PDB file of C-alpha atoms in Angstrom:
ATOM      1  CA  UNK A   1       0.000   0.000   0.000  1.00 64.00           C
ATOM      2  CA  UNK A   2       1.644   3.384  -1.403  1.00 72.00           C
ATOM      3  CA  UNK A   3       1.671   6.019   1.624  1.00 76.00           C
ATOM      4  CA  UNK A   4      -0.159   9.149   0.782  1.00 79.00           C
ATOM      5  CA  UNK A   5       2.218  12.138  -0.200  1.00 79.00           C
ATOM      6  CA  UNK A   6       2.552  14.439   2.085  1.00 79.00           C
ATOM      7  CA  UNK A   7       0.982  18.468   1.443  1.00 83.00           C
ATOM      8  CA  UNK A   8       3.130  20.706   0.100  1.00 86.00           C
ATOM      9  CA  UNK A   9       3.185  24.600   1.549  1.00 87.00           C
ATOM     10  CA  UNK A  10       4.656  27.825   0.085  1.00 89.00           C
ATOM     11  CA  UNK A  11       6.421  30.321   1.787  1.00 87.00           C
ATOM     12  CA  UNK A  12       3.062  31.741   3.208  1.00 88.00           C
ATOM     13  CA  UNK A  13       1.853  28.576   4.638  1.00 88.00           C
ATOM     14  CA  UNK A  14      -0.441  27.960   1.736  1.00 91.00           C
ATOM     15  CA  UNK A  15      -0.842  24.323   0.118  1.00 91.00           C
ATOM     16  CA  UNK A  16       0.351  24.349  -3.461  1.00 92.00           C
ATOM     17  CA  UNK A  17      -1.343  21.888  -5.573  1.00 93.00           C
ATOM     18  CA  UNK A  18       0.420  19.102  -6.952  1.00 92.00           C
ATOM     19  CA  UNK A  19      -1.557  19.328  -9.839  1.00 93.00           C
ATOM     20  CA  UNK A  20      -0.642  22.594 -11.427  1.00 95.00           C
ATOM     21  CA  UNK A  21       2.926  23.092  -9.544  1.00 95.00           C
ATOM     22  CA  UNK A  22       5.494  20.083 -10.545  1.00 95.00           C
ATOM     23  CA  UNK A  23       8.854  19.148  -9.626  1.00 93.00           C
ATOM     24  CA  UNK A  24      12.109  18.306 -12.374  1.00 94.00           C
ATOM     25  CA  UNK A  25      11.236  15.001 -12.090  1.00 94.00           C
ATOM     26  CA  UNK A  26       7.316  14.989 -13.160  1.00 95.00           C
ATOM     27  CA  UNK A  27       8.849  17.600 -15.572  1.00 95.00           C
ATOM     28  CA  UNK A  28      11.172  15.044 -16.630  1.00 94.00           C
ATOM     29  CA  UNK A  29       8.423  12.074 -17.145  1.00 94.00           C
ATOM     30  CA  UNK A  30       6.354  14.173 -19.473  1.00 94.00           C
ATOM     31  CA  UNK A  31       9.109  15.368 -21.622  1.00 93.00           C
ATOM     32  CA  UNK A  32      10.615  12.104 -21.538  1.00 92.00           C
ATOM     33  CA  UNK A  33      14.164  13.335 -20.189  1.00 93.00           C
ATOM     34  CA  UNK A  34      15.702  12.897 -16.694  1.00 93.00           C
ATOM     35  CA  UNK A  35      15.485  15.429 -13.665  1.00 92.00           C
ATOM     36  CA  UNK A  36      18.849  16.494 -14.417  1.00 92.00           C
ATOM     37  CA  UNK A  37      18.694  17.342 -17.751  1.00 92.00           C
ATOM     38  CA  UNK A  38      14.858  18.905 -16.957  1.00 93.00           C
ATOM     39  CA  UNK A  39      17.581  21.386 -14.346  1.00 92.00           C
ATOM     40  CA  UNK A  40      19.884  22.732 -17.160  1.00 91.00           C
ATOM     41  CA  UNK A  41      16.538  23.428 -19.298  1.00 93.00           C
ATOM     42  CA  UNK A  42      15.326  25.594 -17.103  1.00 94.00           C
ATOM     43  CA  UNK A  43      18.767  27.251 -16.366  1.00 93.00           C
ATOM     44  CA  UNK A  44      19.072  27.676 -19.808  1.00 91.00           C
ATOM     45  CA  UNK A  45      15.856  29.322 -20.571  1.00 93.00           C
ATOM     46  CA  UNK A  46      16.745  31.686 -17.249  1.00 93.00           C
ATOM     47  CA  UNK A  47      14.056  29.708 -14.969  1.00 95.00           C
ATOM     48  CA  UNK A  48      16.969  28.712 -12.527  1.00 94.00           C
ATOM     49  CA  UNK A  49      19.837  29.829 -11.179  1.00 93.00           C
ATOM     50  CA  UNK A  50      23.464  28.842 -12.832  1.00 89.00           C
ATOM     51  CA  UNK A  51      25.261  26.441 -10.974  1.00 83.00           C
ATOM     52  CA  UNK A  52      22.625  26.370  -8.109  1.00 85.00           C
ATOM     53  CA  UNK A  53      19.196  24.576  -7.560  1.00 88.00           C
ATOM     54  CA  UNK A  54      17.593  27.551  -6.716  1.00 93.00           C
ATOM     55  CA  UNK A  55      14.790  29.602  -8.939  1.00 94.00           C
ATOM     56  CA  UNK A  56      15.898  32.686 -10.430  1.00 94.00           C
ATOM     57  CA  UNK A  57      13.696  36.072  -9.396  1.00 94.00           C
ATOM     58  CA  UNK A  58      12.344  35.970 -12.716  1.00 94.00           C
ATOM     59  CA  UNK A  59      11.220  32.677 -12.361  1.00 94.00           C
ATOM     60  CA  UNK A  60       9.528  33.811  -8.898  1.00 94.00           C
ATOM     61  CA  UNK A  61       7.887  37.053 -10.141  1.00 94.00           C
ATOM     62  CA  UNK A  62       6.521  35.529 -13.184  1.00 94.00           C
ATOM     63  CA  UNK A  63       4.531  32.524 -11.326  1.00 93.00           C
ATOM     64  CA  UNK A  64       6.668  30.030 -13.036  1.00 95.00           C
ATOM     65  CA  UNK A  65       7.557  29.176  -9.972  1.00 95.00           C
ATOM     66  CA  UNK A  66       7.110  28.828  -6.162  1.00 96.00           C
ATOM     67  CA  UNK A  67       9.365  27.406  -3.249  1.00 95.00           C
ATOM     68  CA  UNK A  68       7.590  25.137  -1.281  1.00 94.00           C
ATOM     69  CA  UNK A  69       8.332  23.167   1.891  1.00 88.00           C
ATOM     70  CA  UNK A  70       8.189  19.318   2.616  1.00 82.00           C
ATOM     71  CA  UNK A  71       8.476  18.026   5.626  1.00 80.00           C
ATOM     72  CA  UNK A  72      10.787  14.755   5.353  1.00 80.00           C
ATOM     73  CA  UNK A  73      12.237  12.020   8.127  1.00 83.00           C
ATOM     74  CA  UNK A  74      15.334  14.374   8.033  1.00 88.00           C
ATOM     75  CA  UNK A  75      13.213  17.394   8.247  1.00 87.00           C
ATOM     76  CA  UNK A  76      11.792  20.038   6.478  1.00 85.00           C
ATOM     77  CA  UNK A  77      13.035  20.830   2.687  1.00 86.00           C
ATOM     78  CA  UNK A  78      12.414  23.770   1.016  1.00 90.00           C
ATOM     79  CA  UNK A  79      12.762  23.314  -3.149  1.00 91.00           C
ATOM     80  CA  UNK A  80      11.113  25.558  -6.242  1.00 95.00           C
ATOM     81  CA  UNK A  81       8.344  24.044  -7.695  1.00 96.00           C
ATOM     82  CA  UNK A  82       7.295  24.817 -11.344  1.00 96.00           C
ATOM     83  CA  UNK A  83       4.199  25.988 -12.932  1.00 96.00           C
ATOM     84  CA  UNK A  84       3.761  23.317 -15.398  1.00 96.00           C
ATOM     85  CA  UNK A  85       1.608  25.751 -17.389  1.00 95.00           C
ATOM     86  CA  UNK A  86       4.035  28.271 -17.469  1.00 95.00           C
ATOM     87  CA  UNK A  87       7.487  26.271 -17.743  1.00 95.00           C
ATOM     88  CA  UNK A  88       6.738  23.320 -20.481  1.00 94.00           C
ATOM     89  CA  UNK A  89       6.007  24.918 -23.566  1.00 92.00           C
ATOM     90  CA  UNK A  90       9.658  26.656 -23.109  1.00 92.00           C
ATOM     91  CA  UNK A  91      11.335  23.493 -21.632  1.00 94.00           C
ATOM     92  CA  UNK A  92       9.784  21.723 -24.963  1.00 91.00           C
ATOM     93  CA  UNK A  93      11.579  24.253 -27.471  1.00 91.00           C
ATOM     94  CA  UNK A  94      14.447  24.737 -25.390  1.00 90.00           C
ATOM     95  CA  UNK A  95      15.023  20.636 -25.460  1.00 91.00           C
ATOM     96  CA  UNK A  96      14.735  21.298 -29.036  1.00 88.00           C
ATOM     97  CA  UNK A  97      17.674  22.909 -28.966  1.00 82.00           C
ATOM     98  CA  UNK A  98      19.399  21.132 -26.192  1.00 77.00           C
ATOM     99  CA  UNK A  99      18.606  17.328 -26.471  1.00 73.00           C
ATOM    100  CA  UNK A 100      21.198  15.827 -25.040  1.00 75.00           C
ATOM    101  CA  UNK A 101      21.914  16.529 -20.974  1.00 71.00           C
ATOM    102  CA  UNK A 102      25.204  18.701 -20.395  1.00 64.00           C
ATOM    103  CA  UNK A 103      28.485  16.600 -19.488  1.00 66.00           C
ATOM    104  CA  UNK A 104      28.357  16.575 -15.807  1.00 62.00           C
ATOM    105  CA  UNK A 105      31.742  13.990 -15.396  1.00 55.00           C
ATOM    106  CA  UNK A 106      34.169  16.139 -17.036  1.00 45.00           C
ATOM    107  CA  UNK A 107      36.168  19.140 -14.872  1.00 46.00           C
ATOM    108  CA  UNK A 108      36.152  21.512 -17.593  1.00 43.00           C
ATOM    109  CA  UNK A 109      31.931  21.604 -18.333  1.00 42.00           C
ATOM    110  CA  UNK A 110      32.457  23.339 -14.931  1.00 44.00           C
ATOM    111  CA  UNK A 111      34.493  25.760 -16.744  1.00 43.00           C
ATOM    112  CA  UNK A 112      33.693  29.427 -18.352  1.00 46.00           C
ATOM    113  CA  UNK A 113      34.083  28.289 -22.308  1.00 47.00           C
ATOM    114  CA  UNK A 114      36.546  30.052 -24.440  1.00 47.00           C
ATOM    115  CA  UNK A 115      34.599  32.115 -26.678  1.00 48.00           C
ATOM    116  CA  UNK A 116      36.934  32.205 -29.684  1.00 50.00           C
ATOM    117  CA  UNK A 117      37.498  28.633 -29.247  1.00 48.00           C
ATOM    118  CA  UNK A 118      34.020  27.397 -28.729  1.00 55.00           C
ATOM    119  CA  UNK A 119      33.556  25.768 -32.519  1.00 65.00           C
ATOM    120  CA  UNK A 120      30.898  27.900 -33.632  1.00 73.00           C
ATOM    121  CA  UNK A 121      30.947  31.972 -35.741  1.00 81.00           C
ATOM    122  CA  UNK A 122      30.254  34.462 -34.382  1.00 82.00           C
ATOM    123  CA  UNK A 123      26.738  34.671 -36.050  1.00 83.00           C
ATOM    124  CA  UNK A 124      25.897  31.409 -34.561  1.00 81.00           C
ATOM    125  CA  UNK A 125      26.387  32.216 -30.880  1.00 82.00           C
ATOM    126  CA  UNK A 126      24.493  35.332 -31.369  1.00 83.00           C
ATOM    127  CA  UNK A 127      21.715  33.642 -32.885  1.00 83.00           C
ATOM    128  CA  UNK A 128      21.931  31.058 -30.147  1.00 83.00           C
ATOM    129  CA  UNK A 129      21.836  33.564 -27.532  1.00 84.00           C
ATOM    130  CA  UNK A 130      18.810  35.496 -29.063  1.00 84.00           C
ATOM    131  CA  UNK A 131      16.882  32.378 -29.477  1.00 83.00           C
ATOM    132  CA  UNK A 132      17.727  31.494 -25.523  1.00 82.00           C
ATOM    133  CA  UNK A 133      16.635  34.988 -24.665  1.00 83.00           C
ATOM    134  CA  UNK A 134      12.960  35.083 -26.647  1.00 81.00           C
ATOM    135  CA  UNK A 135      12.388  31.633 -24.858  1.00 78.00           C
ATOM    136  CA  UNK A 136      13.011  33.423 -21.233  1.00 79.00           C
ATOM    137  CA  UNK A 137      11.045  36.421 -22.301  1.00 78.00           C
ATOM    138  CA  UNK A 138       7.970  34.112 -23.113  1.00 75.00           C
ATOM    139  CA  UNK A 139       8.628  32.452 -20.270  1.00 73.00           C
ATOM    140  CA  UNK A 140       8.439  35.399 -18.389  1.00 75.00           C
ATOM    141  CA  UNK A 141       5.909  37.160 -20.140  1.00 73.00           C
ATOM    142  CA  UNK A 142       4.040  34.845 -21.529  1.00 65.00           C
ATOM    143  CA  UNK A 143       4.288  36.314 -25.023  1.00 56.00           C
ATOM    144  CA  UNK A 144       4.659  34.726 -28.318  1.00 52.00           C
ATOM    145  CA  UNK A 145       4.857  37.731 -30.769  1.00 50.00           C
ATOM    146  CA  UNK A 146       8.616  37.685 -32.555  1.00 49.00           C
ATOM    147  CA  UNK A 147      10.584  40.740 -32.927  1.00 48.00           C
TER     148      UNK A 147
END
């Protein structure tokens, strides 16, 4: 017999509903990717922070997402929790463009890249960095109009 989860509160006491607010890893099982690779998604499109598990103030203002807190046998946890409303459509392109997980084994993916080294123009990055930055602005705005 599976144990009930237990309720999940925000940061004003106020249950969040498993329905509408999901984690990386029921982000991951409908997008068919791990939890991991779900986590450099959303850093990518600017939903989290780089190098941390923690949601960026975008992320916050926008809805996209909310901390909540769990309370576990070693405690209580406090985690983001994502808008699944908000946050899949631009975890769908963005995988799209990213659909294989970052290297996490090797010591220099930890390293800042060398731009002129990196493999790609110039006019590549750029266009690689404006199509990362309309997917945060829809994100965060919810807008699909192109410039």
């Amino acid at each position: 017999m599976e144990k009930p989860l237990q309720p999940l509160y925000d940061d004003d006491h106020c249950e969040v509903s498993r329905e509408v607010f999901w984690g990386q890893k029921e982000l991951g099982q409908d997008l068919g990717i791990t939890a991991v690779h779900v986590g450099d998604l959303l850093r990518s499109v600017g939903l989290l922070m780089p190098e941390a598990k923690d949601a960026t103030p975008e992320a916050l203002d926008s809805k996209a997402a909310v901390y909540v807190t769990v309370k576990t046998a070693e405690g209580f946890h406090r985690y983001p929790r994502w808008n699944k409303d908000l946050v899949l459509g631009p975890l769908a392109q963005a995988l799209r463009g990213m659909p294989k997980p970052l290297p996490r084994n090797r010591p220099q993916a930890k390293q800042p890249k060398n731009v002129t080294n990196s493999g790609q123009s110039l006019v590549e990055r750029v266009t690689m960095l404006e199509r990362r930055l309309e997917t945060l602005e829809r994100a965060v705005w919810g807008t699909t109009a192109k410039p």
